[in-house]
Amino acid sequence: MSGKAQQYPVSGAGLGLRRGLMNKLMADPPPEIDFMEVAPENWIRVGGKLGHKFRFFTERYPFLLHGLSLSIGAPSALNETLLRDIRAFMEEHGIEFYSEHLSFCGDNGQLYDLMPIPFTDDAVKYVAERIRRAQDILGRRMAVENVSYYTPTDTSLSEIEFTLAVLEEADCDLLLDINNIVVNSINHQYDAREFMLSMPRERIKYFHLAGHYVEAPDLRIDTHGAAVDEQSWQLLAEAYAHFGSVPTLLERDFNFPPVEDLLDEVRQIKSMQQAAEESMRESAHG
Ligand SMILES: [Fe+2]
């Protein structure tokens, strides 16, 4: 990798902390996990026993926040109360980094379905303005994530053009989801590698990796309920070869296997990162 050193909020390999995993992880906190990520909406103002459990993890691991319901592309007013709550939550737990989906989830938020923003110039301006406002309220930069989608609403711009334009116009960072690239590339018949290579290195803060459901050869559903598939591992390896060893978080939202299986995937991420670092060191020494 050439150019200046990348500034990442964390390093290594992480795991999304889900309530269904907490007891098992508390019993024996895995040293191979370098960081964790949660949705702030699930934890703001959670106290009592559950709040204590959350503290157990925030005291042991670096954390990142990945929002679910800001609905940054929605036609309704930006939820500034939520953003102020997130800022306070970050200060309370010493969490430095927040990201959201580059999508919208209906006018009243809270739906888990994330819908794509129309890929148009007007939408770029609209959403970029909202991201800038969000960053002002948060008092820090945020990242947006490339989402999986099934019915694009307007494709005046390509997804690559749209994503690059939002990053530029909003001056925000990118959370690059490797699995979402694979899912979209199959569902919308484009080249996953080309999409990945088009993303700006200096804005990438970390990667997401997850498994998806194979509905049909040409239809993948982004479930986060399965092991990471071969195509995503392959694209991840290519992404490390191109961008260097970017911190990577494994997302698993349901259908939880034994923790050991998730840790196997975490270890695979780490060994791929190490291999990428070694090969870069070798090529630097000529
Ligand atoms: Fe993701």
PDB file of C-alpha atoms and ligand atoms in Angstrom:
ATOM      1  CA  MET A   1       0.000   0.000   0.000  1.00  0.00           C
ATOM      2  CA  SER A   2       1.321   3.421  -0.846  1.00  0.00           C
ATOM      3  CA  GLY A   3       0.481   6.823   0.582  1.00  0.00           C
ATOM      4  CA  LYS A   4      -0.004   7.920   4.144  1.00  0.00           C
ATOM      5  CA  ALA A   5      -0.960   5.564   6.948  1.00  0.00           C
ATOM      6  CA  GLN A   6      -4.668   4.955   7.254  1.00  0.00           C
ATOM      7  CA  GLN A   7      -6.508   6.295  10.309  1.00  0.00           C
ATOM      8  CA  TYR A   8      -8.812   3.613  11.637  1.00  0.00           C
ATOM      9  CA  PRO A   9     -10.994   3.884  14.720  1.00  0.00           C
ATOM     10  CA  VAL A  10      -9.981   0.314  15.729  1.00  0.00           C
ATOM     11  CA  SER A  11      -7.690  -2.427  14.439  1.00  0.00           C
ATOM     12  CA  GLY A  12      -7.903  -6.148  13.732  1.00  0.00           C
ATOM     13  CA  ALA A  13     -11.120  -8.178  13.736  1.00  0.00           C
ATOM     14  CA  GLY A  14     -14.361  -7.487  15.585  1.00  0.00           C
ATOM     15  CA  LEU A  15     -17.711  -9.059  16.306  1.00  0.00           C
ATOM     16  CA  GLY A  16     -21.148  -7.441  16.430  1.00  0.00           C
ATOM     17  CA  LEU A  17     -22.381  -7.781  20.027  1.00  0.00           C
ATOM     18  CA  ARG A  18     -25.920  -9.190  20.095  1.00  0.00           C
ATOM     19  CA  ARG A  19     -28.020  -9.964  23.157  1.00  0.00           C
ATOM     20  CA  GLY A  20     -28.237 -13.617  22.117  1.00  0.00           C
ATOM     21  CA  LEU A  21     -24.447 -13.896  22.381  1.00  0.00           C
ATOM     22  CA  MET A  22     -23.816 -11.985  25.589  1.00  0.00           C
ATOM     23  CA  ASN A  23     -23.969 -14.726  28.206  1.00  0.00           C
ATOM     24  CA  LYS A  24     -21.685 -17.037  26.251  1.00  0.00           C
ATOM     25  CA  LEU A  25     -19.168 -14.285  25.586  1.00  0.00           C
ATOM     26  CA  MET A  26     -19.253 -13.123  29.217  1.00  0.00           C
ATOM     27  CA  ALA A  27     -18.439 -16.583  30.487  1.00  0.00           C
ATOM     28  CA  ASP A  28     -15.174 -16.553  28.617  1.00  0.00           C
ATOM     29  CA  PRO A  29     -14.368 -13.203  26.890  1.00  0.00           C
ATOM     30  CA  PRO A  30     -12.504 -14.196  23.718  1.00  0.00           C
ATOM     31  CA  PRO A  31      -9.080 -12.559  23.385  1.00  0.00           C
ATOM     32  CA  GLU A  32      -9.174 -12.902  19.577  1.00  0.00           C
ATOM     33  CA  ILE A  33     -11.925 -10.286  19.352  1.00  0.00           C
ATOM     34  CA  ASP A  34     -10.255  -6.880  18.984  1.00  0.00           C
ATOM     35  CA  PHE A  35     -13.395  -4.729  19.035  1.00  0.00           C
ATOM     36  CA  MET A  36     -17.183  -4.842  19.122  1.00  0.00           C
ATOM     37  CA  GLU A  37     -20.044  -2.956  17.544  1.00  0.00           C
ATOM     38  CA  VAL A  38     -23.641  -2.350  18.661  1.00  0.00           C
ATOM     39  CA  ALA A  39     -26.688  -0.423  17.476  1.00  0.00           C
ATOM     40  CA  PRO A  40     -27.077   2.545  19.864  1.00  0.00           C
ATOM     41  CA  GLU A  41     -30.873   2.338  19.530  1.00  0.00           C
ATOM     42  CA  ASN A  42     -30.745  -1.022  21.320  1.00  0.00           C
ATOM     43  CA  TRP A  43     -28.762   0.317  24.291  1.00  0.00           C
ATOM     44  CA  ILE A  44     -29.571   3.962  24.939  1.00  0.00           C
ATOM     45  CA  ARG A  45     -31.126   4.260  28.426  1.00  0.00           C
ATOM     46  CA  VAL A  46     -30.835   0.528  29.068  1.00  0.00           C
ATOM     47  CA  GLY A  47     -30.017   0.085  32.763  1.00  0.00           C
ATOM     48  CA  GLY A  48     -30.338  -2.647  35.357  1.00  0.00           C
ATOM     49  CA  LYS A  49     -28.947  -6.087  34.774  1.00  0.00           C
ATOM     50  CA  LEU A  50     -28.722  -5.691  31.015  1.00  0.00           C
ATOM     51  CA  GLY A  51     -26.985  -2.332  31.411  1.00  0.00           C
ATOM     52  CA  HIS A  52     -24.426  -4.016  33.683  1.00  0.00           C
ATOM     53  CA  LYS A  53     -23.790  -6.683  31.083  1.00  0.00           C
ATOM     54  CA  PHE A  54     -23.228  -4.002  28.478  1.00  0.00           C
ATOM     55  CA  ARG A  55     -20.696  -2.297  30.767  1.00  0.00           C
ATOM     56  CA  PHE A  56     -18.887  -5.610  31.155  1.00  0.00           C
ATOM     57  CA  PHE A  57     -18.140  -5.487  27.425  1.00  0.00           C
ATOM     58  CA  THR A  58     -17.467  -1.765  27.034  1.00  0.00           C
ATOM     59  CA  GLU A  59     -14.875  -2.008  29.816  1.00  0.00           C
ATOM     60  CA  ARG A  60     -13.073  -4.841  28.001  1.00  0.00           C
ATOM     61  CA  TYR A  61     -13.328  -4.057  24.293  1.00  0.00           C
ATOM     62  CA  PRO A  62     -13.132  -0.954  22.101  1.00  0.00           C
ATOM     63  CA  PHE A  63     -16.624  -0.226  20.726  1.00  0.00           C
ATOM     64  CA  LEU A  64     -18.076   1.250  17.557  1.00  0.00           C
ATOM     65  CA  LEU A  65     -21.699   2.287  17.049  1.00  0.00           C
ATOM     66  CA  HIS A  66     -23.661   1.252  13.987  1.00  0.00           C
ATOM     67  CA  GLY A  67     -27.093   2.876  13.862  1.00  0.00           C
ATOM     68  CA  LEU A  68     -30.279   1.308  12.582  1.00  0.00           C
ATOM     69  CA  SER A  69     -32.972   3.935  12.512  1.00  0.00           C
ATOM     70  CA  LEU A  70     -31.600   7.382  11.680  1.00  0.00           C
ATOM     71  CA  SER A  71     -33.062   6.968   8.206  1.00  0.00           C
ATOM     72  CA  ILE A  72     -30.633   9.422   6.711  1.00  0.00           C
ATOM     73  CA  GLY A  73     -32.294   9.349   3.279  1.00  0.00           C
ATOM     74  CA  ALA A  74     -35.905   9.674   4.436  1.00  0.00           C
ATOM     75  CA  PRO A  75     -38.211  12.514   3.355  1.00  0.00           C
ATOM     76  CA  SER A  76     -39.184  13.217   6.982  1.00  0.00           C
ATOM     77  CA  ALA A  77     -37.268  15.664   9.208  1.00  0.00           C
ATOM     78  CA  LEU A  78     -33.892  14.489  10.493  1.00  0.00           C
ATOM     79  CA  ASN A  79     -34.229  12.909  13.942  1.00  0.00           C
ATOM     80  CA  GLU A  80     -32.045  15.379  15.833  1.00  0.00           C
ATOM     81  CA  THR A  81     -33.193  14.084  19.215  1.00  0.00           C
ATOM     82  CA  LEU A  82     -31.829  10.652  18.346  1.00  0.00           C
ATOM     83  CA  LEU A  83     -28.537  12.208  17.268  1.00  0.00           C
ATOM     84  CA  ARG A  84     -28.235  14.120  20.552  1.00  0.00           C
ATOM     85  CA  ASP A  85     -28.996  10.911  22.459  1.00  0.00           C
ATOM     86  CA  ILE A  86     -26.310   9.100  20.457  1.00  0.00           C
ATOM     87  CA  ARG A  87     -23.787  11.827  21.205  1.00  0.00           C
ATOM     88  CA  ALA A  88     -24.535  11.582  24.942  1.00  0.00           C
ATOM     89  CA  PHE A  89     -24.326   7.777  24.769  1.00  0.00           C
ATOM     90  CA  MET A  90     -20.927   8.001  23.055  1.00  0.00           C
ATOM     91  CA  GLU A  91     -19.659  10.343  25.754  1.00  0.00           C
ATOM     92  CA  GLU A  92     -21.056   8.133  28.523  1.00  0.00           C
ATOM     93  CA  HIS A  93     -19.300   5.017  27.199  1.00  0.00           C
ATOM     94  CA  GLY A  94     -16.203   6.581  25.683  1.00  0.00           C
ATOM     95  CA  ILE A  95     -17.170   5.449  22.164  1.00  0.00           C
ATOM     96  CA  GLU A  96     -15.620   7.511  19.404  1.00  0.00           C
ATOM     97  CA  PHE A  97     -17.198   6.255  16.236  1.00  0.00           C
ATOM     98  CA  TYR A  98     -20.706   6.091  14.731  1.00  0.00           C
ATOM     99  CA  SER A  99     -21.964   4.937  11.347  1.00  0.00           C
ATOM    100  CA  GLU A 100     -25.346   4.580   9.656  1.00  0.00           C
ATOM    101  CA  HIS A 101     -26.768   2.967   6.550  1.00  0.00           C
ATOM    102  CA  LEU A 102     -26.849   4.967   3.338  1.00  0.00           C
ATOM    103  CA  SER A 103     -30.568   4.261   2.988  1.00  0.00           C
ATOM    104  CA  PHE A 104     -33.857   5.057   4.638  1.00  0.00           C
ATOM    105  CA  CYS A 105     -36.182   2.940   6.683  1.00  0.00           C
ATOM    106  CA  GLY A 106     -39.587   4.541   6.297  1.00  0.00           C
ATOM    107  CA  ASP A 107     -40.889   7.787   7.736  1.00  0.00           C
ATOM    108  CA  ASN A 108     -41.103   6.579  11.300  1.00  0.00           C
ATOM    109  CA  GLY A 109     -37.870   4.643  11.496  1.00  0.00           C
ATOM    110  CA  GLN A 110     -37.442   1.428  13.433  1.00  0.00           C
ATOM    111  CA  LEU A 111     -38.210  -0.842  10.468  1.00  0.00           C
ATOM    112  CA  TYR A 112     -35.367  -3.205   9.924  1.00  0.00           C
ATOM    113  CA  ASP A 113     -35.844  -3.050   6.150  1.00  0.00           C
ATOM    114  CA  LEU A 114     -33.445  -0.539   4.733  1.00  0.00           C
ATOM    115  CA  MET A 115     -34.590   0.950   1.461  1.00  0.00           C
ATOM    116  CA  PRO A 116     -32.300   2.446  -1.147  1.00  0.00           C
ATOM    117  CA  ILE A 117     -32.172   6.150  -1.752  1.00  0.00           C
ATOM    118  CA  PRO A 118     -32.822   7.040  -5.426  1.00  0.00           C
ATOM    119  CA  PHE A 119     -29.473   7.265  -7.209  1.00  0.00           C
ATOM    120  CA  THR A 120     -29.931  10.858  -8.431  1.00  0.00           C
ATOM    121  CA  ASP A 121     -28.064  14.173  -8.157  1.00  0.00           C
ATOM    122  CA  ASP A 122     -30.912  15.689  -6.137  1.00  0.00           C
ATOM    123  CA  ALA A 123     -30.780  12.817  -3.662  1.00  0.00           C
ATOM    124  CA  VAL A 124     -27.011  13.240  -3.335  1.00  0.00           C
ATOM    125  CA  LYS A 125     -27.505  16.897  -2.324  1.00  0.00           C
ATOM    126  CA  TYR A 126     -30.386  16.072  -0.006  1.00  0.00           C
ATOM    127  CA  VAL A 127     -28.716  13.245   1.859  1.00  0.00           C
ATOM    128  CA  ALA A 128     -25.320  14.963   2.002  1.00  0.00           C
ATOM    129  CA  GLU A 129     -26.913  17.987   3.660  1.00  0.00           C
ATOM    130  CA  ARG A 130     -28.484  15.713   6.286  1.00  0.00           C
ATOM    131  CA  ILE A 131     -25.189  13.907   6.921  1.00  0.00           C
ATOM    132  CA  ARG A 132     -23.436  17.235   7.404  1.00  0.00           C
ATOM    133  CA  ARG A 133     -26.112  18.292   9.889  1.00  0.00           C
ATOM    134  CA  ALA A 134     -25.795  14.938  11.679  1.00  0.00           C
ATOM    135  CA  GLN A 135     -22.020  15.387  11.931  1.00  0.00           C
ATOM    136  CA  ASP A 136     -22.546  18.875  13.405  1.00  0.00           C
ATOM    137  CA  ILE A 137     -24.859  17.517  16.089  1.00  0.00           C
ATOM    138  CA  LEU A 138     -22.576  14.561  16.838  1.00  0.00           C
ATOM    139  CA  GLY A 139     -19.542  16.856  17.034  1.00  0.00           C
ATOM    140  CA  ARG A 140     -17.530  14.396  14.944  1.00  0.00           C
ATOM    141  CA  ARG A 141     -17.341  12.756  11.532  1.00  0.00           C
ATOM    142  CA  MET A 142     -19.556   9.771  10.842  1.00  0.00           C
ATOM    143  CA  ALA A 143     -19.476   7.001   8.270  1.00  0.00           C
ATOM    144  CA  VAL A 144     -22.200   5.743   5.958  1.00  0.00           C
ATOM    145  CA  GLU A 145     -22.474   2.120   4.868  1.00  0.00           C
ATOM    146  CA  ASN A 146     -23.213   0.767   1.400  1.00  0.00           C
ATOM    147  CA  VAL A 147     -26.448  -1.219   1.815  1.00  0.00           C
ATOM    148  CA  SER A 148     -27.945  -4.208   0.055  1.00  0.00           C
ATOM    149  CA  TYR A 149     -31.114  -3.401  -1.884  1.00  0.00           C
ATOM    150  CA  TYR A 150     -33.528  -5.282  -4.067  1.00  0.00           C
ATOM    151  CA  THR A 151     -35.450  -2.709  -6.111  1.00  0.00           C
ATOM    152  CA  PRO A 152     -33.483   0.395  -7.022  1.00  0.00           C
ATOM    153  CA  THR A 153     -35.887   3.339  -7.139  1.00  0.00           C
ATOM    154  CA  ASP A 154     -33.973   5.522  -9.609  1.00  0.00           C
ATOM    155  CA  THR A 155     -30.730   4.736 -11.358  1.00  0.00           C
ATOM    156  CA  SER A 156     -29.908   8.017 -13.080  1.00  0.00           C
ATOM    157  CA  LEU A 157     -26.516   7.567 -11.415  1.00  0.00           C
ATOM    158  CA  SER A 158     -24.810   4.229 -10.906  1.00  0.00           C
ATOM    159  CA  GLU A 159     -24.475   3.015  -7.332  1.00  0.00           C
ATOM    160  CA  ILE A 160     -20.748   3.755  -7.518  1.00  0.00           C
ATOM    161  CA  GLU A 161     -21.335   7.329  -8.745  1.00  0.00           C
ATOM    162  CA  PHE A 162     -24.021   7.908  -6.125  1.00  0.00           C
ATOM    163  CA  THR A 163     -21.890   6.599  -3.254  1.00  0.00           C
ATOM    164  CA  LEU A 164     -18.796   8.558  -4.286  1.00  0.00           C
ATOM    165  CA  ALA A 165     -20.820  11.751  -4.722  1.00  0.00           C
ATOM    166  CA  VAL A 166     -22.410  11.456  -1.257  1.00  0.00           C
ATOM    167  CA  LEU A 167     -19.021  10.872   0.396  1.00  0.00           C
ATOM    168  CA  GLU A 168     -17.579  13.884  -1.381  1.00  0.00           C
ATOM    169  CA  GLU A 169     -20.500  16.254  -0.886  1.00  0.00           C
ATOM    170  CA  ALA A 170     -21.112  15.301   2.759  1.00  0.00           C
ATOM    171  CA  ASP A 171     -17.396  15.000   3.537  1.00  0.00           C
ATOM    172  CA  CYS A 172     -18.058  11.887   5.589  1.00  0.00           C
ATOM    173  CA  ASP A 173     -16.435   8.464   5.924  1.00  0.00           C
ATOM    174  CA  LEU A 174     -17.336   5.040   4.553  1.00  0.00           C
ATOM    175  CA  LEU A 175     -18.104   1.748   6.258  1.00  0.00           C
ATOM    176  CA  LEU A 176     -17.630  -0.688   3.411  1.00  0.00           C
ATOM    177  CA  ASP A 177     -19.763  -3.819   3.679  1.00  0.00           C
ATOM    178  CA  ILE A 178     -18.105  -6.579   1.658  1.00  0.00           C
ATOM    179  CA  ASN A 179     -21.085  -8.925   1.808  1.00  0.00           C
ATOM    180  CA  ASN A 180     -23.446  -6.185   0.590  1.00  0.00           C
ATOM    181  CA  ILE A 181     -21.252  -5.682  -2.467  1.00  0.00           C
ATOM    182  CA  VAL A 182     -21.437  -9.409  -3.234  1.00  0.00           C
ATOM    183  CA  VAL A 183     -25.224  -9.547  -2.701  1.00  0.00           C
ATOM    184  CA  ASN A 184     -25.860  -6.465  -4.849  1.00  0.00           C
ATOM    185  CA  SER A 185     -23.456  -7.573  -7.561  1.00  0.00           C
ATOM    186  CA  ILE A 186     -25.427 -10.801  -7.987  1.00  0.00           C
ATOM    187  CA  ASN A 187     -28.899  -9.276  -7.635  1.00  0.00           C
ATOM    188  CA  HIS A 188     -28.130  -6.340  -9.933  1.00  0.00           C
ATOM    189  CA  GLN A 189     -25.561  -8.012 -12.154  1.00  0.00           C
ATOM    190  CA  TYR A 190     -22.527  -5.887 -11.714  1.00  0.00           C
ATOM    191  CA  ASP A 191     -18.871  -6.562 -11.038  1.00  0.00           C
ATOM    192  CA  ALA A 192     -18.275  -6.778  -7.277  1.00  0.00           C
ATOM    193  CA  ARG A 193     -14.547  -6.244  -7.687  1.00  0.00           C
ATOM    194  CA  GLU A 194     -15.043  -3.097  -9.761  1.00  0.00           C
ATOM    195  CA  PHE A 195     -17.336  -1.665  -7.083  1.00  0.00           C
ATOM    196  CA  MET A 196     -14.862  -2.484  -4.312  1.00  0.00           C
ATOM    197  CA  LEU A 197     -11.899  -1.016  -6.219  1.00  0.00           C
ATOM    198  CA  SER A 198     -13.842   2.207  -6.898  1.00  0.00           C
ATOM    199  CA  MET A 199     -14.261   3.047  -3.239  1.00  0.00           C
ATOM    200  CA  PRO A 200     -11.928   5.755  -1.882  1.00  0.00           C
ATOM    201  CA  ARG A 201      -9.253   4.275   0.393  1.00  0.00           C
ATOM    202  CA  GLU A 202      -8.858   7.429   2.489  1.00  0.00           C
ATOM    203  CA  ARG A 203     -12.521   7.395   3.532  1.00  0.00           C
ATOM    204  CA  ILE A 204     -12.812   3.712   4.472  1.00  0.00           C
ATOM    205  CA  LYS A 205     -12.921   3.311   8.260  1.00  0.00           C
ATOM    206  CA  TYR A 206     -13.612  -0.408   8.473  1.00  0.00           C
ATOM    207  CA  PHE A 207     -15.246  -3.338   6.690  1.00  0.00           C
ATOM    208  CA  HIS A 208     -18.339  -5.352   7.489  1.00  0.00           C
ATOM    209  CA  LEU A 209     -18.462  -9.026   6.667  1.00  0.00           C
ATOM    210  CA  ALA A 210     -21.523 -11.283   6.995  1.00  0.00           C
ATOM    211  CA  GLY A 211     -23.293 -14.275   5.537  1.00  0.00           C
ATOM    212  CA  HIS A 212     -26.386 -14.161   3.352  1.00  0.00           C
ATOM    213  CA  TYR A 213     -29.149 -16.447   2.136  1.00  0.00           C
ATOM    214  CA  VAL A 214     -29.053 -17.963  -1.350  1.00  0.00           C
ATOM    215  CA  GLU A 215     -32.657 -17.744  -2.547  1.00  0.00           C
ATOM    216  CA  ALA A 216     -31.760 -18.569  -6.160  1.00  0.00           C
ATOM    217  CA  PRO A 217     -28.578 -18.469  -8.270  1.00  0.00           C
ATOM    218  CA  ASP A 218     -29.386 -14.860  -9.178  1.00  0.00           C
ATOM    219  CA  LEU A 219     -31.042 -13.768  -5.927  1.00  0.00           C
ATOM    220  CA  ARG A 220     -29.256 -13.350  -2.607  1.00  0.00           C
ATOM    221  CA  ILE A 221     -30.932 -12.086   0.541  1.00  0.00           C
ATOM    222  CA  ASP A 222     -28.777 -10.182   3.004  1.00  0.00           C
ATOM    223  CA  THR A 223     -29.795 -11.959   6.211  1.00  0.00           C
ATOM    224  CA  HIS A 224     -26.698 -11.945   8.460  1.00  0.00           C
ATOM    225  CA  GLY A 225     -27.987 -15.363   9.479  1.00  0.00           C
ATOM    226  CA  ALA A 226     -25.435 -17.685   7.885  1.00  0.00           C
ATOM    227  CA  ALA A 227     -21.719 -18.327   7.727  1.00  0.00           C
ATOM    228  CA  VAL A 228     -19.714 -16.025   5.460  1.00  0.00           C
ATOM    229  CA  ASP A 229     -19.842 -17.418   1.919  1.00  0.00           C
ATOM    230  CA  GLU A 230     -16.900 -18.142  -0.345  1.00  0.00           C
ATOM    231  CA  GLN A 231     -17.449 -15.162  -2.647  1.00  0.00           C
ATOM    232  CA  SER A 232     -17.341 -12.740   0.274  1.00  0.00           C
ATOM    233  CA  TRP A 233     -14.118 -14.313   1.619  1.00  0.00           C
ATOM    234  CA  GLN A 234     -12.661 -13.980  -1.865  1.00  0.00           C
ATOM    235  CA  LEU A 235     -13.686 -10.335  -2.212  1.00  0.00           C
ATOM    236  CA  LEU A 236     -12.340  -9.643   1.287  1.00  0.00           C
ATOM    237  CA  ALA A 237      -8.965 -11.102   0.299  1.00  0.00           C
ATOM    238  CA  GLU A 238      -8.929  -8.876  -2.793  1.00  0.00           C
ATOM    239  CA  ALA A 239      -9.928  -5.867  -0.687  1.00  0.00           C
ATOM    240  CA  TYR A 240      -7.035  -6.490   1.730  1.00  0.00           C
ATOM    241  CA  ALA A 241      -4.656  -6.874  -1.210  1.00  0.00           C
ATOM    242  CA  HIS A 242      -5.825  -3.502  -2.542  1.00  0.00           C
ATOM    243  CA  PHE A 243      -6.468  -1.422   0.600  1.00  0.00           C
ATOM    244  CA  GLY A 244      -4.203  -3.160   3.099  1.00  0.00           C
ATOM    245  CA  SER A 245      -5.302  -4.693   6.373  1.00  0.00           C
ATOM    246  CA  VAL A 246      -8.525  -2.775   7.058  1.00  0.00           C
ATOM    247  CA  PRO A 247     -10.236  -3.517  10.433  1.00  0.00           C
ATOM    248  CA  THR A 248     -13.139  -5.895   9.795  1.00  0.00           C
ATOM    249  CA  LEU A 249     -16.267  -6.647  11.795  1.00  0.00           C
ATOM    250  CA  LEU A 250     -18.185  -9.903  11.529  1.00  0.00           C
ATOM    251  CA  GLU A 251     -21.968  -9.372  11.673  1.00  0.00           C
ATOM    252  CA  ARG A 252     -24.215 -12.185  12.777  1.00  0.00           C
ATOM    253  CA  ASP A 253     -27.774 -11.225  13.751  1.00  0.00           C
ATOM    254  CA  PHE A 254     -29.621 -14.504  14.256  1.00  0.00           C
ATOM    255  CA  ASN A 255     -29.351 -18.239  13.698  1.00  0.00           C
ATOM    256  CA  PHE A 256     -26.394 -18.145  16.060  1.00  0.00           C
ATOM    257  CA  PRO A 257     -23.993 -21.066  15.756  1.00  0.00           C
ATOM    258  CA  PRO A 258     -21.765 -22.062  18.694  1.00  0.00           C
ATOM    259  CA  VAL A 259     -19.522 -19.116  19.640  1.00  0.00           C
ATOM    260  CA  GLU A 260     -16.527 -21.202  18.592  1.00  0.00           C
ATOM    261  CA  ASP A 261     -17.799 -21.162  14.964  1.00  0.00           C
ATOM    262  CA  LEU A 262     -18.029 -17.362  15.021  1.00  0.00           C
ATOM    263  CA  LEU A 263     -14.541 -17.193  16.510  1.00  0.00           C
ATOM    264  CA  ASP A 264     -13.296 -19.400  13.669  1.00  0.00           C
ATOM    265  CA  GLU A 265     -14.536 -16.730  11.258  1.00  0.00           C
ATOM    266  CA  VAL A 266     -12.931 -13.996  13.373  1.00  0.00           C
ATOM    267  CA  ARG A 267      -9.646 -15.946  13.304  1.00  0.00           C
ATOM    268  CA  GLN A 268      -9.913 -16.369   9.555  1.00  0.00           C
ATOM    269  CA  ILE A 269     -10.285 -12.590   9.181  1.00  0.00           C
ATOM    270  CA  LYS A 270      -7.203 -12.056  11.346  1.00  0.00           C
ATOM    271  CA  SER A 271      -5.067 -14.557   9.467  1.00  0.00           C
ATOM    272  CA  MET A 272      -6.053 -12.947   6.154  1.00  0.00           C
ATOM    273  CA  GLN A 273      -5.145  -9.533   7.577  1.00  0.00           C
ATOM    274  CA  GLN A 274      -1.767 -10.857   8.712  1.00  0.00           C
ATOM    275  CA  ALA A 275      -1.129 -12.420   5.306  1.00  0.00           C
ATOM    276  CA  ALA A 276      -1.956  -9.090   3.633  1.00  0.00           C
ATOM    277  CA  GLU A 277       0.385  -7.219   5.972  1.00  0.00           C
ATOM    278  CA  GLU A 278       3.196  -9.691   5.336  1.00  0.00           C
ATOM    279  CA  SER A 279       2.859  -9.549   1.586  1.00  0.00           C
ATOM    280  CA  MET A 280       2.869  -5.742   1.734  1.00  0.00           C
ATOM    281  CA  ARG A 281       6.008  -5.773   3.875  1.00  0.00           C
ATOM    282  CA  GLU A 282       7.640  -8.131   1.383  1.00  0.00           C
ATOM    283  CA  SER A 283       6.741  -5.980  -1.604  1.00  0.00           C
ATOM    284  CA  ALA A 284       7.960  -2.856   0.256  1.00  0.00           C
ATOM    285  CA  HIS A 285      11.353  -4.562   0.702  1.00  0.00           C
ATOM    286  CA  GLY A 286      11.421  -5.287  -2.951  1.00  0.00           C
TER     287      GLY A 286
HETATM  288 FE    FE B   1     -23.205  -4.235   7.312  1.00  0.00          FE
END
